[in-house]
Amino acid sequence: MCGIIGYTGKEQAAPKLLLGLKRLEYRGYDSAGIAVFSDGKFSVCKRKGRVSELGGAEKLRGGCGIGHTRWATHGAPSERNAHPHSFGRFVLVHNGIIENYLPLKEECEARGEKFISETDSEVIAHLLEYYDRGDVLSAIKETVARLKGSYALAVMCRDEPNVLYAARRKSPLIVGKGEEGLYLASDVPAIAECRELYSLCDGEFAVLQGDNIRFYGEEGEIKKETMKLVSKSDIPEKGAYPHFMLKEMHEIPAAIANSLINFEDDFCFSGINIVLCQTEYIQIIACGTAYHSGIAAKYAIEALARVPVEVTVASEYRYRDPIVKKGTLALAVSQSGETADTLAAAELAKEKGATVIAITNAPDSSITQIAHFVLFTRAGREIAVAATKSFNAQLALLFSLATALAKTKGRQTPSLRPLPALAEEVLTEAEKMKEIAPILLGAKSVYFIGRGADYCTALEGSLKLKEISYLPSEGYPAGELKHGTLALIDEGTPVIAVLTQEGLAEKTMNAVFEVYARGGRVILVTNLPEYAARKEVYRSILLPKCEELFSPILSVIPLQALAYYTSLARGNDPDKPRNLAKSVTVE
Ligand code: AGP
């Protein structure tokens, strides 16, 4: 949801800002812009579209500047609405949402001030100018005290040409020291060259000047601990792959292997083991793909540990006054650890007395500051907007948790160890989706069906296809098709059926027959070859056998591949789907 960057130092700022923005582009790519201070004024270059559209920006001279890559919330993607925004002596970039910008804007307009953009962010520059009485930090403090919502802010003032000011509330912000200057950014890889990194917390401010970063909290100046430094592998590189999404799919076996946890064997999980022993009820809160991993976890936990699990989309949980009973464990699942709805839902669960375990792929993310315990999926950084390996990693971790919980209840559990090697096999088979994808091209809509654990795969397959191919698609429990959606099946409608639960196979096949009888084309993803050979099946993908409850970790791979190849066949960029961003830090 927008990426911001800032640099002040001995070298030219523009090339550093542009490189950082490239690395932040996964957060939004509706417009991009930079502002650099030189010769007593700010030079601004901004354009609609991606960072690559900022031709000529690298020539802006000056050693201090800020930059922004936008995911539009208020105001269309356009040059006019692109950041940086300026007013009077101030220029700024903002990530977040100012919920009360309209009354604030009216207040500024009543003073005769003119606005250029339709954004919520521009009002911040106006307030800064209003509150500035010679001390910029005080002006920033007074300004943010008026704001409702979320912000990560980088501010420059014409009167202090080489100083960067930063402020944060509910949007991530990192500051760092490099060999040749000081940096700030929404995320670590953008400033990976830094040798010291600090993460700002809500309500904190930073002033970057000369060789020094000074931090301030509500009470005045504070000291902060440094963060772990980034390794080279944290810097996103496509390598030999044409897209991050394909690269990340090929990293699935490693992501699974690295995210499996043996809770009993490791002393550092003793706190979580105690929590598991006391757990009587589980609430899983998450959004999008992470929500789908929660559904698969529900099937596994209930079957293996016989502990009831409720899975709720975080944006619903936070507003529905959920019932949190004694012994409730809330699992807040978020790849980025920054999803605004998931953070709010986790806070609410905690407030209501649940023990909160965050499951995230992002060390130092905001969710780690909320939860009682944190479990890290070790998928490695994921850049493509469509989640792939992080989903498989979430499943590996959640299934590990399901088996640990089952053991606390004295129940037998199946082994997770074969999964990484099996995922390797599935990746090879999934390449067949390249030939199958063209079947979807002329379709008005595409349906995904499955029962039991396969229902989760159907939902995730459908989401992937929607996100990057822009084809209308729905995922259903196979048994639900006949209750309405069957009316939409006609000659040639593609239906992807997932079939890995032997005991339910006949039942799912009934839905396949119903689709076939109405002219639909069934693509079957199964580990039961006898069904793949049926005449009603138009094309099939064969999976290796694994413990049925864990099968989504494998069966989703061909569906990820189907979405990828369909996206390519439709001429889309699978890494950067329109209207979306990787980390959804706004409501
Ligand atoms: C997945 O492909 C999506 N881009 C999206 O649904 C994502 O899973 C969702 O926004 C949640 O993100 P999180 O896991 O970072 O919280």
Coordinates of C-alpha atoms and ligand atoms in Angstrom, one line a residue:
M1 CA 0.0 0.0 0.0
C2 CA 2.4 2.7 -1.2
G3 CA 6.1 2.6 -0.6
I4 CA 8.1 5.6 0.7
I5 CA 11.8 6.2 0.7
G6 CA 14.2 9.0 1.8
Y7 CA 17.9 9.7 1.6
T8 CA 20.2 12.4 2.9
G9 CA 24.0 12.1 2.5
K10 CA 27.1 12.8 0.6
E11 CA 26.0 11.3 -2.7
Q12 CA 23.3 12.1 -5.2
A13 CA 19.9 11.2 -3.8
A14 CA 18.0 10.6 -7.0
P15 CA 19.6 7.3 -8.1
K16 CA 19.3 5.9 -4.6
L17 CA 15.6 6.9 -4.4
L18 CA 14.9 5.4 -7.7
L19 CA 16.6 2.1 -6.8
G20 CA 14.7 2.0 -3.5
L21 CA 11.4 2.7 -5.2
K22 CA 12.0 -0.2 -7.6
R23 CA 12.5 -2.5 -4.6
L24 CA 9.3 -1.1 -3.1
E25 CA 7.2 -1.4 -6.2
Y26 CA 5.4 -4.5 -4.9
R27 CA 3.6 -2.1 -2.5
G28 CA 1.9 -0.3 -5.3
Y29 CA 2.6 0.9 -8.9
D30 CA -0.2 3.4 -9.8
S31 CA 2.2 6.3 -9.8
A32 CA 5.7 7.2 -8.7
G33 CA 7.6 10.4 -7.9
I34 CA 10.6 11.9 -6.2
A35 CA 11.6 15.3 -4.8
V36 CA 15.2 16.3 -4.4
F37 CA 16.5 19.5 -2.8
S38 CA 18.9 21.5 -4.8
D39 CA 19.9 25.2 -5.4
G40 CA 17.5 26.4 -2.7
K41 CA 14.4 24.6 -4.1
F42 CA 12.7 21.3 -4.4
S43 CA 12.8 19.6 -7.8
V44 CA 10.0 17.2 -8.3
C45 CA 9.5 14.5 -10.9
K46 CA 6.3 12.4 -10.8
R47 CA 4.3 10.3 -13.3
K48 CA 1.4 8.1 -13.5
G49 CA 2.4 4.4 -13.7
R50 CA 5.5 2.6 -12.6
V51 CA 8.9 3.8 -11.4
S52 CA 10.3 3.1 -14.9
E53 CA 8.1 6.0 -16.2
L54 CA 10.2 8.5 -14.2
G55 CA 12.5 9.1 -17.1
G56 CA 14.9 11.9 -16.4
A57 CA 14.4 11.8 -12.7
E58 CA 17.9 10.3 -12.1
K59 CA 19.3 13.7 -13.4
L60 CA 17.8 15.7 -10.5
R61 CA 20.9 17.0 -8.6
G62 CA 21.0 17.1 -4.8
G63 CA 22.0 15.0 -1.8
C64 CA 18.6 14.9 0.0
G65 CA 15.3 13.7 -1.3
I66 CA 12.2 11.6 -0.8
G67 CA 10.3 9.2 -3.1
H68 CA 7.0 7.4 -3.3
T69 CA 5.3 4.6 -5.2
R70 CA 1.6 4.7 -5.0
W71 CA -1.4 2.3 -4.6
A72 CA -4.3 4.7 -5.1
T73 CA -6.9 5.1 -2.3
H74 CA -8.1 8.7 -2.5
G75 CA -8.1 10.0 -6.1
A76 CA -7.4 8.2 -9.3
P77 CA -4.0 7.0 -10.4
S78 CA -2.7 10.2 -12.1
E79 CA 0.2 12.6 -12.2
R80 CA -1.8 15.1 -10.3
N81 CA -2.4 12.7 -7.4
A82 CA 1.1 11.3 -7.4
H83 CA 3.4 12.0 -4.4
P84 CA 5.5 13.9 -3.3
H85 CA 2.9 16.6 -2.3
S86 CA 4.0 20.1 -1.3
F87 CA 2.7 23.2 0.3
G88 CA 4.6 26.3 1.4
R89 CA 8.0 25.2 2.7
F90 CA 7.1 21.5 3.0
V91 CA 7.3 18.5 0.7
L92 CA 6.3 15.0 1.8
V93 CA 5.5 11.5 0.9
H94 CA 2.9 9.5 2.8
N95 CA 1.9 5.8 3.1
G96 CA -1.4 5.2 4.9
I97 CA -4.9 6.8 5.0
I98 CA -5.9 10.0 6.7
E99 CA -9.5 9.2 7.6
N100 CA -10.5 12.7 8.6
Y101 CA -8.9 14.5 5.7
L102 CA -12.1 16.0 4.4
P103 CA -12.9 18.2 7.5
L104 CA -9.1 19.1 7.7
K105 CA -9.1 20.1 4.0
E106 CA -12.2 22.2 4.6
E107 CA -10.4 23.9 7.4
C108 CA -7.4 24.7 5.2
E109 CA -9.6 25.9 2.4
A110 CA -11.4 28.2 4.7
R111 CA -8.0 29.9 5.2
G112 CA -7.9 30.4 1.5
E113 CA -5.4 27.6 0.8
K114 CA -5.7 25.8 -2.6
F115 CA -5.3 22.1 -3.1
I116 CA -3.9 20.5 -6.2
S117 CA -4.7 16.8 -5.8
E118 CA -7.7 14.7 -4.7
T119 CA -5.5 12.8 -2.2
D120 CA -5.9 12.6 1.6
S121 CA -2.1 13.1 1.9
E122 CA -1.9 16.7 0.6
V123 CA -3.7 18.0 3.7
I124 CA -0.7 17.0 5.8
A125 CA 1.6 19.4 3.9
H126 CA -1.0 22.2 4.5
L127 CA -1.2 21.4 8.2
L128 CA 2.6 21.4 8.5
E129 CA 2.8 24.9 7.0
Y130 CA 0.1 26.0 9.4
Y131 CA 1.7 24.7 12.5
D132 CA 5.3 25.6 11.6
R133 CA 6.7 28.2 14.0
G134 CA 10.3 27.6 13.2
D135 CA 10.7 24.1 14.8
V136 CA 9.8 21.5 12.2
L137 CA 9.6 18.6 14.6
S138 CA 7.1 20.4 16.7
A139 CA 5.1 21.3 13.6
I140 CA 5.1 17.6 12.7
K141 CA 4.0 16.6 16.2
E142 CA 1.1 19.1 16.1
T143 CA 0.1 18.0 12.6
V144 CA 0.0 14.3 13.3
A145 CA -2.0 15.0 16.5
R146 CA -4.8 16.2 14.2
L147 CA -4.7 13.1 12.0
K148 CA -7.0 10.1 12.3
G149 CA -5.9 7.0 10.5
S150 CA -2.5 5.6 9.6
Y151 CA 0.7 7.2 8.3
A152 CA 4.3 6.6 7.6
L153 CA 5.6 10.0 6.7
A154 CA 8.8 11.4 5.2
V155 CA 9.0 15.2 5.3
M156 CA 11.5 17.8 4.0
C157 CA 11.4 21.5 4.8
R158 CA 12.9 24.2 2.5
D159 CA 14.5 25.9 5.5
E160 CA 16.5 22.8 6.4
P161 CA 17.6 21.4 3.1
N162 CA 19.6 18.3 4.2
V163 CA 17.3 17.1 7.0
L164 CA 14.7 14.3 6.7
Y165 CA 11.9 14.0 9.2
A166 CA 10.0 10.7 9.7
A167 CA 6.9 9.8 11.6
R168 CA 4.9 6.6 12.0
R169 CA 1.5 5.4 13.1
K170 CA 0.1 2.0 11.9
S171 CA 2.2 2.0 8.7
P172 CA 5.7 0.5 8.6
L173 CA 8.8 2.7 8.6
I174 CA 12.4 1.7 8.8
V175 CA 15.4 4.1 9.1
G176 CA 19.0 3.3 8.6
K177 CA 22.6 4.4 8.3
G178 CA 24.7 3.5 5.3
E179 CA 28.4 4.2 4.4
E180 CA 27.4 7.3 2.5
G181 CA 24.3 8.6 4.2
L182 CA 21.1 8.1 6.1
Y183 CA 17.9 6.4 4.7
L184 CA 14.3 5.8 5.5
A185 CA 11.9 3.4 3.8
S186 CA 8.7 1.4 4.1
D187 CA 10.6 -1.8 4.0
V188 CA 14.0 -3.2 4.6
P189 CA 15.1 -4.3 1.1
A190 CA 14.7 -0.8 -0.2
I191 CA 17.6 0.3 2.0
A192 CA 19.5 -3.0 2.1
E193 CA 22.9 -1.3 1.9
C194 CA 22.5 0.1 5.4
R195 CA 24.8 -1.2 8.1
E196 CA 22.5 -0.1 10.9
L197 CA 18.7 -0.4 10.8
Y198 CA 16.0 0.8 13.2
S199 CA 12.2 0.1 13.0
L200 CA 10.0 3.0 14.1
C201 CA 7.1 2.1 16.4
D202 CA 3.7 3.8 16.5
G203 CA 3.9 7.3 17.8
E204 CA 7.7 7.7 17.2
F205 CA 9.5 10.2 15.1
A206 CA 13.0 10.3 13.6
V207 CA 15.2 13.2 12.5
L208 CA 18.0 12.3 10.0
Q209 CA 20.7 14.8 9.6
G210 CA 24.5 14.6 8.9
D211 CA 25.7 11.4 10.4
N212 CA 23.0 11.2 13.1
I213 CA 19.6 9.7 13.5
R214 CA 17.7 11.0 16.5
F215 CA 14.6 9.3 17.7
Y216 CA 11.7 10.9 19.6
G217 CA 8.7 9.4 21.4
E218 CA 5.8 11.2 23.2
E219 CA 8.1 12.2 26.1
G220 CA 11.1 13.4 24.2
E221 CA 14.3 11.9 22.8
I222 CA 14.6 8.1 23.0
K223 CA 17.2 5.4 22.3
K224 CA 16.4 2.6 20.0
E225 CA 17.7 -0.9 19.5
T226 CA 19.1 -1.8 16.0
M227 CA 17.3 -4.4 13.9
K228 CA 18.9 -7.5 12.4
L229 CA 20.8 -6.6 9.2
V230 CA 19.5 -7.8 5.8
S231 CA 21.4 -10.5 4.0
K232 CA 21.9 -10.4 0.2
S233 CA 19.1 -13.0 -0.2
D234 CA 16.6 -10.5 1.2
I235 CA 17.1 -8.2 -1.8
P236 CA 14.6 -9.3 -4.4
E237 CA 16.2 -10.6 -7.6
K238 CA 14.4 -12.6 -10.3
G239 CA 17.6 -14.4 -11.3
A240 CA 17.0 -16.5 -14.4
Y241 CA 13.2 -16.5 -14.0
P242 CA 11.0 -14.2 -16.2
H243 CA 8.8 -13.4 -13.2
F244 CA 9.0 -13.4 -9.4
M245 CA 5.9 -15.5 -9.2
L246 CA 7.5 -18.3 -11.2
K247 CA 10.7 -18.1 -9.1
E248 CA 8.7 -18.1 -5.9
M249 CA 6.7 -21.2 -7.0
H250 CA 10.0 -23.0 -7.5
E251 CA 11.0 -22.1 -4.0
I252 CA 7.9 -23.9 -2.6
P253 CA 9.7 -27.1 -1.6
A254 CA 12.3 -25.1 0.4
A255 CA 9.6 -22.9 1.9
I256 CA 7.8 -26.0 3.2
A257 CA 10.9 -27.7 4.5
N258 CA 12.0 -24.5 6.3
S259 CA 8.5 -23.8 7.8
L260 CA 7.9 -27.3 9.3
I261 CA 8.3 -27.1 13.1
N262 CA 8.8 -29.9 15.5
F263 CA 7.4 -28.2 18.6
E264 CA 8.4 -30.8 21.1
D265 CA 12.1 -30.9 20.1
D266 CA 12.9 -27.3 20.6
F267 CA 13.1 -25.5 23.9
C268 CA 12.3 -22.2 22.4
F269 CA 8.7 -23.4 21.8
S270 CA 8.1 -24.3 25.4
G271 CA 5.9 -21.3 25.9
I272 CA 3.8 -22.2 22.9
N273 CA 3.6 -25.8 24.1
I274 CA 2.1 -24.7 27.4
V275 CA -0.4 -22.5 25.5
L276 CA -1.4 -25.5 23.3
C277 CA -2.0 -27.7 26.4
Q278 CA -4.5 -25.1 27.6
T279 CA -6.2 -24.5 24.3
E280 CA -9.8 -25.4 24.1
Y281 CA -10.9 -23.3 21.2
I282 CA -9.1 -21.7 18.2
Q283 CA -10.0 -18.6 16.2
I284 CA -8.0 -18.1 13.0
I285 CA -8.0 -14.5 11.7
A286 CA -6.6 -13.6 8.3
C287 CA -7.3 -12.1 4.9
G288 CA -7.1 -13.4 1.3
T289 CA -4.7 -16.2 0.8
A290 CA -3.8 -16.4 4.5
Y291 CA -7.5 -16.8 5.2
H292 CA -7.5 -19.8 2.9
S293 CA -4.6 -21.4 4.8
G294 CA -6.7 -20.9 7.9
I295 CA -9.5 -23.0 6.3
A296 CA -7.1 -25.8 5.5
A297 CA -5.8 -25.6 9.1
K298 CA -9.3 -25.9 10.5
Y299 CA -9.9 -29.2 8.7
A300 CA -6.5 -30.5 9.9
I301 CA -6.8 -29.3 13.5
E302 CA -10.3 -30.5 14.0
A303 CA -9.6 -33.9 12.5
L304 CA -6.2 -34.4 14.3
A305 CA -6.7 -32.7 17.6
R306 CA -10.5 -32.5 17.9
V307 CA -10.3 -28.9 19.0
P308 CA -13.0 -26.7 17.5
V309 CA -11.7 -24.0 15.1
E310 CA -13.4 -20.9 13.8
V311 CA -11.9 -19.2 10.7
T312 CA -12.9 -15.6 10.2
V313 CA -11.9 -13.0 7.6
A314 CA -10.1 -10.4 9.8
S315 CA -12.1 -7.4 8.4
E316 CA -15.3 -9.2 9.7
Y317 CA -13.8 -10.3 13.0
R318 CA -12.8 -6.8 14.0
Y319 CA -16.3 -5.4 13.7
R320 CA -18.5 -8.2 14.9
D321 CA -17.8 -8.2 18.7
P322 CA -16.5 -11.8 18.6
I323 CA -17.0 -14.1 21.6
V324 CA -13.7 -15.1 23.1
K325 CA -14.0 -17.8 25.7
K326 CA -11.5 -18.9 28.3
G327 CA -8.9 -21.1 26.7
T328 CA -9.2 -19.4 23.3
L329 CA -6.1 -19.3 21.1
A330 CA -6.2 -16.7 18.3
L331 CA -3.9 -17.4 15.3
A332 CA -3.4 -14.3 13.3
V333 CA -2.0 -15.3 10.0
S334 CA -0.3 -12.7 7.7
Q335 CA 2.5 -13.1 5.2
S336 CA 3.4 -9.4 5.4
G337 CA 2.6 -9.0 9.1
E338 CA 1.3 -5.5 8.1
T339 CA -2.3 -6.2 6.9
A340 CA -4.4 -3.5 8.6
D341 CA -7.5 -5.7 9.2
T342 CA -5.4 -8.6 10.6
L343 CA -3.6 -6.3 12.9
A344 CA -6.8 -4.8 14.2
A345 CA -8.4 -8.2 14.6
A346 CA -5.4 -9.6 16.5
E347 CA -5.5 -6.5 18.8
L348 CA -9.2 -7.1 19.5
A349 CA -8.7 -10.8 20.2
K350 CA -5.9 -10.0 22.6
E351 CA -8.0 -7.3 24.3
K352 CA -10.8 -9.9 24.8
G353 CA -8.5 -12.3 26.5
A354 CA -7.3 -14.7 23.8
T355 CA -3.7 -15.8 23.6
V356 CA -2.5 -14.5 20.3
I357 CA 0.0 -16.3 18.1
A358 CA 1.1 -14.4 15.0
I359 CA 2.1 -16.5 12.0
T360 CA 4.1 -14.3 9.7
N361 CA 6.8 -14.3 7.0
A362 CA 8.1 -10.9 8.0
P363 CA 10.4 -10.5 11.0
D364 CA 10.0 -7.1 12.6
S365 CA 6.6 -6.6 11.1
S366 CA 3.9 -4.8 13.0
I367 CA 2.0 -8.0 14.0
T368 CA 5.1 -9.2 15.9
Q369 CA 4.5 -6.2 18.2
I370 CA 0.9 -7.2 19.0
A371 CA 1.0 -11.0 19.5
H372 CA 2.0 -12.8 22.7
F373 CA 4.0 -15.3 20.6
V374 CA 5.3 -15.2 17.0
L375 CA 5.9 -18.2 14.7
F376 CA 7.8 -17.4 11.5
T377 CA 7.1 -19.1 8.2
R378 CA 10.5 -19.3 6.5
A379 CA 9.4 -18.9 2.9
G380 CA 11.9 -16.1 2.2
R381 CA 10.8 -12.8 0.9
E382 CA 7.9 -12.9 -1.5
I383 CA 7.7 -10.2 -4.1
A384 CA 5.0 -11.2 -6.6
V385 CA 1.7 -9.7 -5.4
A386 CA 0.0 -13.1 -5.8
A387 CA 1.0 -15.2 -2.8
T388 CA 2.4 -18.6 -3.7
K389 CA 5.2 -20.0 -1.6
S390 CA 4.1 -18.1 1.5
F391 CA 0.8 -20.0 1.3
N392 CA 2.5 -23.4 1.2
A393 CA 4.8 -22.2 4.1
Q394 CA 1.7 -21.1 6.2
L395 CA 0.2 -24.6 5.6
A396 CA 3.4 -26.3 6.7
L397 CA 3.5 -24.3 9.9
L398 CA -0.2 -24.6 10.6
F399 CA -0.1 -28.4 10.0
S400 CA 2.9 -28.6 12.3
L401 CA 0.9 -26.7 14.9
A402 CA -2.1 -29.1 14.3
T403 CA 0.1 -32.1 15.0
A404 CA 1.7 -30.5 18.1
L405 CA -1.8 -29.8 19.4
A406 CA -3.0 -33.3 18.7
K407 CA 0.0 -34.7 20.6
T408 CA -0.9 -32.6 23.7
K409 CA -4.2 -34.5 23.5
G410 CA -2.4 -37.8 23.4
R411 CA -3.5 -38.4 19.7
Q412 CA -1.5 -40.1 16.9
T413 CA -0.4 -37.8 14.1
P414 CA 0.8 -38.4 10.5
S415 CA 4.3 -37.3 9.4
L416 CA 4.8 -34.0 7.6
R417 CA 8.3 -34.9 6.5
P418 CA 7.6 -36.2 3.0
L419 CA 5.9 -32.9 1.9
P420 CA 8.9 -31.0 0.6
A421 CA 10.0 -33.8 -1.7
L422 CA 6.5 -34.4 -2.9
A423 CA 6.1 -30.7 -3.7
E424 CA 9.2 -30.9 -5.9
E425 CA 7.4 -33.7 -7.9
V426 CA 4.2 -31.6 -8.2
L427 CA 6.1 -28.7 -9.6
T428 CA 7.2 -30.8 -12.6
E429 CA 3.6 -32.1 -13.2
A430 CA 2.3 -28.5 -12.8
E431 CA 4.1 -27.4 -15.9
K432 CA 1.4 -29.2 -17.9
M433 CA -0.8 -26.2 -16.9
K434 CA 1.0 -24.3 -19.7
E435 CA -0.9 -26.4 -22.2
I436 CA -4.2 -26.4 -20.2
A437 CA -4.3 -22.6 -19.7
P438 CA -5.5 -21.7 -23.2
I439 CA -8.7 -23.6 -22.5
L440 CA -9.6 -20.8 -20.1
L441 CA -8.9 -18.0 -22.5
G442 CA -12.3 -17.6 -24.1
A443 CA -14.2 -18.4 -20.9
K444 CA -16.8 -16.0 -19.4
S445 CA -16.0 -17.4 -16.0
V446 CA -14.1 -20.3 -14.3
Y447 CA -15.2 -22.4 -11.4
F448 CA -13.1 -24.3 -8.8
I449 CA -14.7 -27.0 -6.7
G450 CA -13.6 -29.4 -4.0
R451 CA -14.8 -31.1 -0.8
G452 CA -13.2 -31.2 2.7
A453 CA -9.6 -30.1 2.5
D454 CA -10.0 -29.7 -1.3
Y455 CA -12.4 -26.9 -0.7
C456 CA -9.6 -24.7 0.6
T457 CA -7.6 -25.4 -2.5
A458 CA -10.6 -24.5 -4.7
L459 CA -10.9 -21.1 -3.0
E460 CA -7.2 -20.4 -3.3
G461 CA -7.0 -21.6 -6.9
S462 CA -9.9 -19.3 -7.8
L463 CA -8.4 -16.3 -6.0
K464 CA -5.1 -16.8 -7.8
L465 CA -6.8 -16.9 -11.2
K466 CA -8.9 -13.8 -10.5
E467 CA -5.9 -11.8 -9.2
I468 CA -3.6 -12.2 -12.1
S469 CA -5.7 -13.3 -15.1
Y470 CA -8.7 -10.9 -14.4
L471 CA -11.1 -13.8 -15.4
P472 CA -14.2 -13.9 -13.2
S473 CA -14.0 -17.0 -11.1
E474 CA -15.5 -18.6 -7.9
G475 CA -14.4 -21.4 -5.6
Y476 CA -17.2 -23.6 -4.1
P477 CA -17.6 -26.7 -2.0
A478 CA -18.3 -29.3 -4.7
G479 CA -21.7 -30.1 -3.0
E480 CA -22.8 -26.5 -3.3
L481 CA -22.7 -26.3 -7.1
K482 CA -26.2 -27.8 -7.5
H483 CA -27.6 -25.2 -5.2
G484 CA -27.4 -22.4 -7.7
T485 CA -24.1 -22.0 -9.5
L486 CA -24.8 -25.0 -11.8
A487 CA -27.1 -22.5 -13.6
L488 CA -24.0 -20.8 -14.9
I489 CA -22.4 -23.9 -16.4
D490 CA -22.9 -24.1 -20.2
E491 CA -21.0 -25.4 -23.2
G492 CA -17.3 -25.2 -22.6
T493 CA -17.4 -23.6 -19.1
P494 CA -14.1 -24.6 -17.4
V495 CA -14.5 -26.2 -14.0
I496 CA -11.4 -27.1 -12.1
A497 CA -12.2 -30.0 -9.7
V498 CA -9.8 -30.9 -6.9
L499 CA -10.0 -34.5 -5.7
T500 CA -7.6 -35.8 -3.1
Q501 CA -9.9 -37.0 -0.4
E502 CA -10.6 -40.7 -1.2
G503 CA -13.6 -41.0 1.1
L504 CA -15.2 -38.1 -0.6
A505 CA -14.2 -38.9 -4.2
E506 CA -17.5 -40.4 -5.4
K507 CA -19.3 -37.4 -4.0
T508 CA -17.1 -34.9 -5.8
M509 CA -17.4 -36.9 -9.0
N510 CA -21.1 -36.4 -8.8
A511 CA -20.5 -32.7 -9.3
V512 CA -18.1 -33.5 -12.1
F513 CA -20.8 -35.5 -13.9
E514 CA -23.3 -32.7 -13.4
V515 CA -20.9 -30.3 -15.0
Y516 CA -20.2 -32.7 -17.9
A517 CA -23.9 -33.3 -18.5
R518 CA -24.3 -29.5 -19.1
G519 CA -21.4 -29.2 -21.5
G520 CA -18.8 -28.0 -19.0
R521 CA -15.1 -28.9 -19.4
V522 CA -13.7 -30.5 -16.2
I523 CA -10.0 -30.2 -15.4
L524 CA -9.3 -32.6 -12.6
V525 CA -6.4 -32.2 -10.1
T526 CA -6.2 -35.5 -8.3
N527 CA -4.0 -38.1 -6.7
L528 CA -6.6 -40.8 -7.7
P529 CA -5.6 -41.9 -11.2
E530 CA -8.8 -44.0 -11.7
Y531 CA -10.9 -40.8 -11.8
A532 CA -8.5 -39.0 -14.1
A533 CA -9.2 -41.6 -16.7
R534 CA -13.0 -41.0 -16.7
K535 CA -14.5 -39.8 -20.0
E536 CA -16.2 -36.9 -18.2
V537 CA -12.7 -35.5 -17.4
Y538 CA -11.4 -33.2 -20.2
R539 CA -7.8 -32.8 -18.8
S540 CA -6.1 -33.9 -15.6
I541 CA -3.1 -33.3 -13.4
L542 CA -1.9 -36.2 -11.3
L543 CA -0.6 -35.6 -7.8
P544 CA 1.5 -37.9 -5.7
K545 CA -0.3 -39.4 -2.6
C546 CA 0.1 -37.7 0.7
E547 CA -1.8 -37.6 4.0
E548 CA -5.2 -36.4 2.9
L549 CA -5.5 -33.6 5.4
F550 CA -2.2 -32.1 4.2
S551 CA -3.0 -32.4 0.5
P552 CA -3.8 -28.6 -0.1
I553 CA -0.1 -28.0 0.3
L554 CA 0.5 -30.0 -2.9
S555 CA -2.8 -29.6 -4.8
V556 CA -2.6 -25.8 -4.8
I557 CA 0.7 -25.9 -6.8
P558 CA -0.9 -26.8 -10.2
L559 CA -3.6 -24.1 -9.6
Q560 CA -0.9 -21.5 -8.9
A561 CA 0.7 -22.6 -12.2
L562 CA -2.7 -22.4 -14.0
A563 CA -3.2 -18.8 -12.9
Y564 CA 0.4 -17.9 -13.9
Y565 CA 0.2 -19.3 -17.4
T566 CA -3.3 -17.9 -18.0
S567 CA -2.1 -14.5 -16.9
L568 CA 0.8 -14.7 -19.4
A569 CA -1.5 -16.0 -22.1
R570 CA -3.8 -13.0 -21.6
G571 CA -0.8 -10.6 -21.9
N572 CA -0.8 -9.6 -18.2
D573 CA 2.1 -9.0 -15.8
P574 CA 1.6 -11.8 -13.3
D575 CA 3.9 -10.1 -10.7
K576 CA 2.0 -6.8 -10.7
P577 CA -1.7 -7.3 -11.2
R578 CA -3.8 -4.2 -11.8
N579 CA -5.4 -2.5 -8.8
L580 CA -3.6 -4.7 -6.2
A581 CA -0.6 -4.4 -3.9
K582 CA 1.4 -6.8 -1.9
S583 CA 0.8 -5.5 1.5
V584 CA -2.7 -4.1 2.4
T585 CA -2.0 -1.6 5.2
V586 CA -5.3 0.3 4.8
E587 CA -8.8 -0.7 5.7
Ligands
AGP1 C1 -2.8 -13.2 -2.2 O1 -2.4 -13.6 -3.4 C2 -3.2 -11.8 -2.1 N1 -2.4 -10.9 -2.7 C3 -3.9 -11.3 -0.8 O2 -5.1 -12.0 -0.8 C4 -3.1 -11.6 0.5 O3 -3.1 -12.9 0.8 C5 -3.9 -10.8 1.6 O4 -3.9 -9.4 1.3 C6 -3.3 -11.0 3.0 O5 -2.0 -10.6 3.1 P1 -1.1 -10.9 4.3 O6 -0.9 -12.4 4.3 O7 0.2 -10.2 4.1 O8 -1.8 -10.5 5.5

